[in-house]
Tab-separated table of C-alpha atoms in Angstrom:
chain	number	residue	atom	x	y	z
A	1208	MET	CA	31.954	-126.455	-25.922
A	1209	THR	CA	28.224	-125.675	-25.865
A	1210	LYS	CA	26.278	-122.659	-24.598
A	1211	HIS	CA	25.800	-124.570	-21.337
A	1212	ASP	CA	29.539	-125.021	-20.770
A	1213	ASN	CA	31.351	-122.006	-19.377
A	1214	ALA	CA	33.288	-121.085	-16.254
A	1215	ASP	CA	30.332	-119.427	-14.485
A	1216	PHE	CA	28.019	-122.381	-15.080
A	1217	ARG	CA	30.674	-124.858	-13.992
A	1218	GLN	CA	31.142	-122.981	-10.710
A	1219	ILE	CA	27.384	-122.953	-10.077
A	1220	ALA	CA	27.138	-126.680	-10.787
A	1221	GLU	CA	30.036	-127.518	-8.489
A	1222	HIS	CA	29.265	-125.188	-5.566
A	1223	GLY	CA	25.498	-125.700	-5.552
A	1224	LEU	CA	25.487	-129.453	-6.203
A	1225	ILE	CA	22.936	-131.413	-4.179
A	1226	LEU	CA	22.745	-134.703	-6.093
A	1227	ARG	CA	24.757	-136.412	-8.842
A	1228	GLY	CA	24.984	-139.962	-10.111
A	1229	GLN	CA	25.270	-142.311	-13.037
A	1230	VAL	CA	22.275	-142.538	-15.401
A	1231	GLY	CA	23.622	-144.516	-18.365
A	1232	SER	CA	23.851	-148.189	-19.218
A	1233	GLY	CA	26.068	-148.865	-16.217
A	1234	LEU	CA	23.236	-147.789	-13.930
A	1235	HIS	CA	20.810	-150.120	-15.688
A	1236	GLY	CA	23.302	-152.985	-15.527
A	1237	VAL	CA	23.193	-153.459	-19.290
A	1238	THR	CA	26.655	-152.806	-20.703
A	1239	THR	CA	28.804	-153.996	-23.580
A	1240	GLY	CA	32.207	-153.132	-22.127
A	1241	GLY	CA	32.666	-150.198	-24.498
A	1242	ASP	CA	30.168	-147.739	-23.072
A	1243	ASP	CA	30.853	-144.175	-22.047
A	1244	ARG	CA	29.658	-142.931	-18.661
A	1245	ASP	CA	26.562	-140.732	-18.465
A	1246	GLU	CA	25.970	-138.745	-15.290
A	1247	MET	CA	23.233	-136.351	-14.211
A	1248	GLY	CA	23.188	-133.908	-11.358
A	1249	VAL	CA	21.028	-131.245	-9.750
A	1250	CYS	CA	22.278	-128.028	-8.193
A	1251	ILE	CA	20.805	-124.980	-6.494
A	1252	GLU	CA	21.978	-121.784	-8.136
A	1253	GLY	CA	22.550	-118.620	-6.098
A	1254	PRO	CA	19.817	-115.975	-5.713
A	1255	GLU	CA	21.477	-113.666	-8.226
A	1256	TRP	CA	20.863	-116.323	-10.904
A	1257	VAL	CA	17.186	-116.613	-9.998
A	1258	LEU	CA	16.327	-112.993	-9.175
A	1259	GLY	CA	19.092	-110.970	-10.820
A	1260	LEU	CA	19.515	-109.556	-14.317
A	1261	GLN	CA	21.798	-112.161	-15.825
A	1262	LYS	CA	22.316	-112.055	-19.591
A	1263	MET	CA	21.890	-115.823	-19.751
A	1264	PRO	CA	19.862	-117.510	-16.987
A	1265	PHE	CA	21.315	-120.696	-15.555
A	1266	GLU	CA	19.353	-123.822	-16.434
A	1267	GLN	CA	22.059	-126.439	-16.788
A	1268	TYR	CA	25.766	-127.101	-17.065
A	1269	GLU	CA	27.105	-129.626	-19.562
A	1270	TYR	CA	30.489	-131.280	-19.822
A	1271	ARG	CA	31.699	-133.837	-22.342
A	1272	THR	CA	35.116	-135.442	-22.540
A	1273	GLN	CA	34.803	-135.387	-26.320
A	1274	PRO	CA	34.355	-132.131	-28.257
A	1275	ASP	CA	30.754	-131.265	-29.091
A	1276	GLY	CA	29.575	-133.268	-32.092
A	1277	ASN	CA	32.088	-136.089	-31.556
A	1278	ARG	CA	30.866	-139.514	-30.536
A	1279	SER	CA	31.681	-140.573	-26.975
A	1280	GLY	CA	33.491	-143.836	-26.404
A	1281	ALA	CA	34.653	-146.128	-23.639
A	1282	GLY	CA	35.827	-144.165	-20.624
A	1283	ASP	CA	34.386	-140.840	-21.785
A	1284	LEU	CA	32.151	-138.795	-19.500
A	1285	ASP	CA	28.938	-137.036	-20.536
A	1286	LEU	CA	27.637	-134.910	-17.660
A	1287	VAL	CA	24.653	-132.605	-17.316
A	1288	VAL	CA	23.839	-130.750	-14.088
A	1289	TYR	CA	20.404	-129.087	-14.028
A	1290	SER	CA	19.212	-126.264	-11.861
A	1291	LEU	CA	16.778	-127.674	-9.321
A	1292	ARG	CA	13.978	-125.556	-10.806
A	1293	LYS	CA	14.473	-126.900	-14.323
A	1294	TRP	CA	14.974	-130.470	-13.135
A	1295	ALA	CA	11.758	-130.322	-11.054
A	1296	ARG	CA	9.791	-128.950	-13.997
A	1297	LEU	CA	10.964	-131.789	-16.250
A	1298	ALA	CA	10.344	-134.375	-13.524
A	1299	ALA	CA	6.809	-133.114	-12.938
A	1300	ASP	CA	6.226	-133.418	-16.697
A	1301	GLY	CA	7.212	-137.098	-16.485
A	1302	ASN	CA	10.504	-137.040	-18.421
A	1303	PRO	CA	11.792	-140.651	-18.172
A	1304	THR	CA	15.503	-139.796	-18.137
A	1305	ILE	CA	15.070	-137.051	-15.554
A	1306	LEU	CA	13.068	-139.314	-13.246
A	1307	LEU	CA	15.923	-141.845	-13.065
A	1308	LEU	CA	17.781	-139.545	-10.675
A	1309	LEU	CA	15.134	-140.167	-8.018
A	1310	PHE	CA	15.924	-143.881	-7.904
A	1311	ILE	CA	19.717	-144.050	-8.258
A	1312	PRO	CA	21.018	-146.385	-5.527
A	1313	GLU	CA	23.666	-145.105	-3.157
A	1314	GLN	CA	26.488	-147.098	-4.754
A	1315	GLU	CA	25.929	-145.279	-8.056
A	1316	LEU	CA	25.886	-141.794	-6.533
A	1317	VAL	CA	28.813	-139.426	-6.926
A	1318	HIS	CA	27.446	-136.815	-4.514
A	1319	ARG	CA	24.386	-136.336	-2.299
A	1320	ASN	CA	23.827	-133.838	0.503
A	1321	ASP	CA	20.841	-133.549	2.852
A	1322	ILE	CA	18.685	-131.736	0.294
A	1323	GLY	CA	19.608	-134.282	-2.370
A	1324	ARG	CA	18.570	-137.065	-0.024
A	1325	GLU	CA	15.246	-135.320	0.647
A	1326	LEU	CA	14.727	-134.918	-3.082
A	1327	GLN	CA	15.086	-138.666	-3.631
A	1328	GLU	CA	12.832	-139.355	-0.658
A	1329	SER	CA	10.182	-137.099	-2.259
A	1330	ALA	CA	9.950	-139.157	-5.451
A	1331	SER	CA	6.229	-139.802	-5.078
A	1332	MET	CA	5.285	-136.137	-5.421
A	1333	PHE	CA	6.536	-136.112	-9.021
A	1334	LEU	CA	4.583	-139.197	-10.104
A	1335	SER	CA	1.274	-139.163	-11.948
A	1336	ARG	CA	-0.578	-141.076	-14.636
A	1337	GLN	CA	0.696	-138.663	-17.286
A	1338	ILE	CA	4.037	-140.473	-16.999
A	1339	ALA	CA	2.557	-143.238	-19.147
A	1340	ALA	CA	2.275	-140.983	-22.179
A	1341	ARG	CA	5.822	-139.674	-21.679
A	1342	PHE	CA	7.293	-143.174	-21.607
A	1343	VAL	CA	5.287	-144.156	-24.676
A	1344	GLY	CA	6.566	-141.048	-26.444
A	1345	TYR	CA	10.213	-141.779	-25.664
A	1346	LEU	CA	9.769	-145.459	-26.535
A	1347	THR	CA	8.165	-144.540	-29.843
A	1348	SER	CA	11.048	-142.191	-30.645
A	1349	GLN	CA	13.529	-145.044	-30.199
A	1350	LYS	CA	11.306	-147.341	-32.262
A	1351	GLU	CA	11.173	-144.848	-35.134
A	1352	LYS	CA	14.954	-144.508	-35.069
A	1353	LEU	CA	15.288	-148.291	-35.063
A	1354	LEU	CA	12.988	-148.547	-38.088
A	1355	GLY	CA	14.623	-145.634	-39.910
A	1356	ILE	CA	11.453	-143.541	-39.776
A	1357	ARG	CA	12.877	-140.636	-37.780
A	1358	ALA	CA	16.590	-141.021	-38.567
A	1359	ARG	CA	17.652	-142.444	-41.904
A	1360	ARG	CA	21.204	-142.874	-40.673
A	1361	THR	CA	22.731	-144.264	-37.511
A	1362	ASN	CA	25.993	-143.237	-35.915
A	1363	ARG	CA	26.478	-146.903	-35.003
A	1364	PRO	CA	26.888	-148.582	-38.422
A	1365	GLU	CA	28.963	-151.328	-36.822
A	1366	LEU	CA	25.844	-152.598	-35.031
A	1367	ILE	CA	23.856	-152.785	-38.252
A	1368	GLU	CA	26.743	-154.570	-39.935
A	1369	SER	CA	26.978	-157.093	-37.085
A	1370	TYR	CA	23.309	-157.666	-36.238
A	1371	GLY	CA	21.270	-156.230	-39.097
A	1372	PHE	CA	19.789	-153.479	-36.890
A	1373	ASP	CA	20.890	-150.878	-34.350
A	1374	SER	CA	20.662	-152.959	-31.199
A	1375	LYS	CA	21.196	-149.918	-28.950
A	1376	PHE	CA	18.023	-148.255	-30.271
A	1377	ALA	CA	16.245	-151.579	-29.728
A	1378	TYR	CA	17.600	-151.870	-26.186
A	1379	HIS	CA	16.494	-148.378	-25.171
A	1380	MET	CA	13.069	-148.968	-26.722
A	1381	VAL	CA	12.444	-152.136	-24.708
A	1382	ARG	CA	14.049	-150.730	-21.529
A	1383	LEU	CA	11.770	-147.700	-21.537
A	1384	GLY	CA	8.733	-149.952	-21.745
A	1385	ILE	CA	9.891	-152.161	-18.891
A	1386	GLN	CA	10.729	-149.243	-16.622
A	1387	GLY	CA	7.603	-147.273	-17.478
A	1388	VAL	CA	5.354	-150.191	-16.573
A	1389	GLU	CA	7.250	-150.767	-13.320
A	1390	LEU	CA	7.064	-147.096	-12.332
A	1391	LEU	CA	3.321	-146.840	-13.033
A	1392	THR	CA	2.716	-150.106	-11.170
A	1393	THR	CA	4.987	-149.796	-8.138
A	1394	GLY	CA	5.992	-146.137	-7.935
A	1395	ARG	CA	9.656	-147.147	-8.237
A	1396	ILE	CA	12.281	-147.999	-10.852
A	1397	THR	CA	14.592	-150.845	-9.862
A	1398	LEU	CA	18.231	-150.006	-10.612
A	1399	PRO	CA	20.035	-151.911	-11.892
A	1400	ILE	CA	17.215	-153.536	-13.845
A	1401	ALA	CA	15.970	-156.700	-12.168
A	1402	GLU	CA	16.363	-160.156	-13.630
A	1403	PRO	CA	15.379	-161.738	-15.947
A	1404	ASP	CA	14.937	-158.501	-17.896
A	1405	ARG	CA	18.528	-157.371	-17.351
A	1406	THR	CA	19.938	-160.482	-18.980
A	1407	TRP	CA	17.410	-160.292	-21.829
A	1408	LEU	CA	18.322	-156.656	-22.538
A	1409	THR	CA	22.049	-157.443	-22.402
A	1410	GLU	CA	21.484	-160.226	-24.901
A	1411	LEU	CA	19.529	-157.830	-27.102
A	1412	ARG	CA	22.410	-155.333	-27.096
A	1413	HIS	CA	24.666	-158.157	-28.301
A	1414	GLY	CA	22.241	-159.085	-31.090
A	1415	ARG	CA	21.090	-162.336	-29.502
A	1416	HIS	CA	17.440	-161.389	-29.924
A	1417	THR	CA	15.887	-160.308	-33.192
A	1418	LYS	CA	14.502	-156.923	-34.093
A	1419	ALA	CA	11.057	-158.554	-34.341
A	1420	GLU	CA	11.339	-159.864	-30.770
A	1421	ALA	CA	12.289	-156.399	-29.533
A	1422	LEU	CA	9.368	-154.816	-31.371
A	1423	ASP	CA	6.962	-157.382	-29.901
A	1424	ARG	CA	8.130	-156.586	-26.370
A	1425	ALA	CA	7.885	-152.863	-27.002
A	1426	ASP	CA	4.358	-153.171	-28.387
A	1427	ALA	CA	3.287	-155.184	-25.346
A	1428	SER	CA	4.668	-152.470	-23.061
A	1429	VAL	CA	2.849	-149.752	-24.995
A	1430	ALA	CA	-0.419	-151.636	-24.579
A	1431	GLU	CA	0.159	-151.959	-20.824
A	1432	LEU	CA	1.232	-148.323	-20.453
A	1433	THR	CA	-1.913	-147.260	-22.291
A	1434	ARG	CA	-3.990	-149.240	-19.823
A	1435	LEU	CA	-2.079	-147.841	-16.851
A	1436	ALA	CA	-2.599	-144.281	-18.100
A	1437	ALA	CA	-6.224	-144.702	-17.055
A	1438	HIS	CA	-5.989	-147.211	-14.217
A	1439	ALA	CA	-2.681	-146.748	-12.351
A	1440	ASP	CA	-3.024	-145.933	-8.662
A	1441	LEU	CA	-1.547	-142.451	-9.118
A	1442	PRO	CA	-3.040	-138.962	-9.435
A	1443	GLU	CA	-3.820	-137.710	-12.915
A	1444	TYR	CA	-1.294	-134.902	-12.504
A	1445	PRO	CA	1.378	-134.143	-9.885
A	1446	ASP	CA	0.614	-131.675	-7.112
A	1447	ARG	CA	2.583	-128.703	-8.439
A	1448	ARG	CA	1.666	-126.601	-5.425
A	1449	LEU	CA	3.341	-129.139	-3.152
A	1450	ILE	CA	6.375	-129.228	-5.442
A	1451	ASN	CA	6.583	-125.427	-5.360
A	1452	ARG	CA	6.520	-125.448	-1.566
A	1453	ARG	CA	9.356	-127.958	-1.413
A	1454	LEU	CA	11.360	-125.887	-3.913
A	1455	LEU	CA	10.923	-122.802	-1.736
A	1456	ASP	CA	12.134	-124.750	1.282
A	1457	TRP	CA	15.179	-126.182	-0.494
A	1458	TYR	CA	16.201	-122.919	-2.153
A	1459	GLY	CA	15.703	-120.975	1.070
A	1460	ARG	CA	17.812	-123.399	3.094
A	1461	SER	CA	20.548	-123.379	0.459
A	1462	TRP	CA	20.599	-119.566	0.447
A	1463	GLY	CA	20.451	-119.293	4.239
A	1464	ALA	CA	17.335	-117.155	3.897
A	1465	PRO	CA	14.041	-119.020	4.529
A	1466	LEU	CA	11.413	-118.322	1.874
A	1467	SER	CA	7.739	-118.015	2.812
A	1468	ASP	CA	5.148	-119.915	0.808
A	1469	ALA	CA	3.016	-116.762	1.020
A	1470	VAL	CA	4.302	-116.028	-2.496
A	1471	LEU	CA	2.253	-119.025	-3.639
A	1472	GLN	CA	-1.025	-117.752	-2.258
């Protein structure tokens, strides 16, 4: 159990849920048959958790089938449900994992109400050219783990024994580049990943491409993301005032007490 897993937080996540779906390898269509299931959700917490004097403010609820610190395996569930305010802040900052929720197709959704549908339909208001740097940052983190720069050990020694490198780090590195370029170019992320990239990434996870090939693809994506950071047809930064107005609308409707945007003046 973590600090984000308690009875109060679970109740908030369940009762205020507006959107929840799969965000792991199954969503991307790149699986090995032994993957756990990763899900993400967004909820609207009650007014007492936004305006009241709670000892611990609600930001997210987490649930894992396995005890904290234990590695998840096939059939296990890793779930995180964010408050809408925290999720929106991370989305506006361009967090690649957070942004996936905007593009989850209906067949991969566990729950969506009217506000959740509107949130997905408002994807464009969270997009900006700063996303490029965020994707490069996450890609670079996976690259450093792959090369042993950031993490000297892996919790997947069986992959190194089989392929000579951690193919899951390599897969995430290349995937982030592919999806970052698509998002900056089209304003969307295709889920599951479109062919031929899906097959190539699946082959990479099974060690059928070399570490050098993966690094070459990642470097090419970084170069393109760097170019798109200056030239993508997106604003430099998201319109946070617009996002704030939508948050007021969604929270007010959820609470049954419309909120005026006069507080933003």
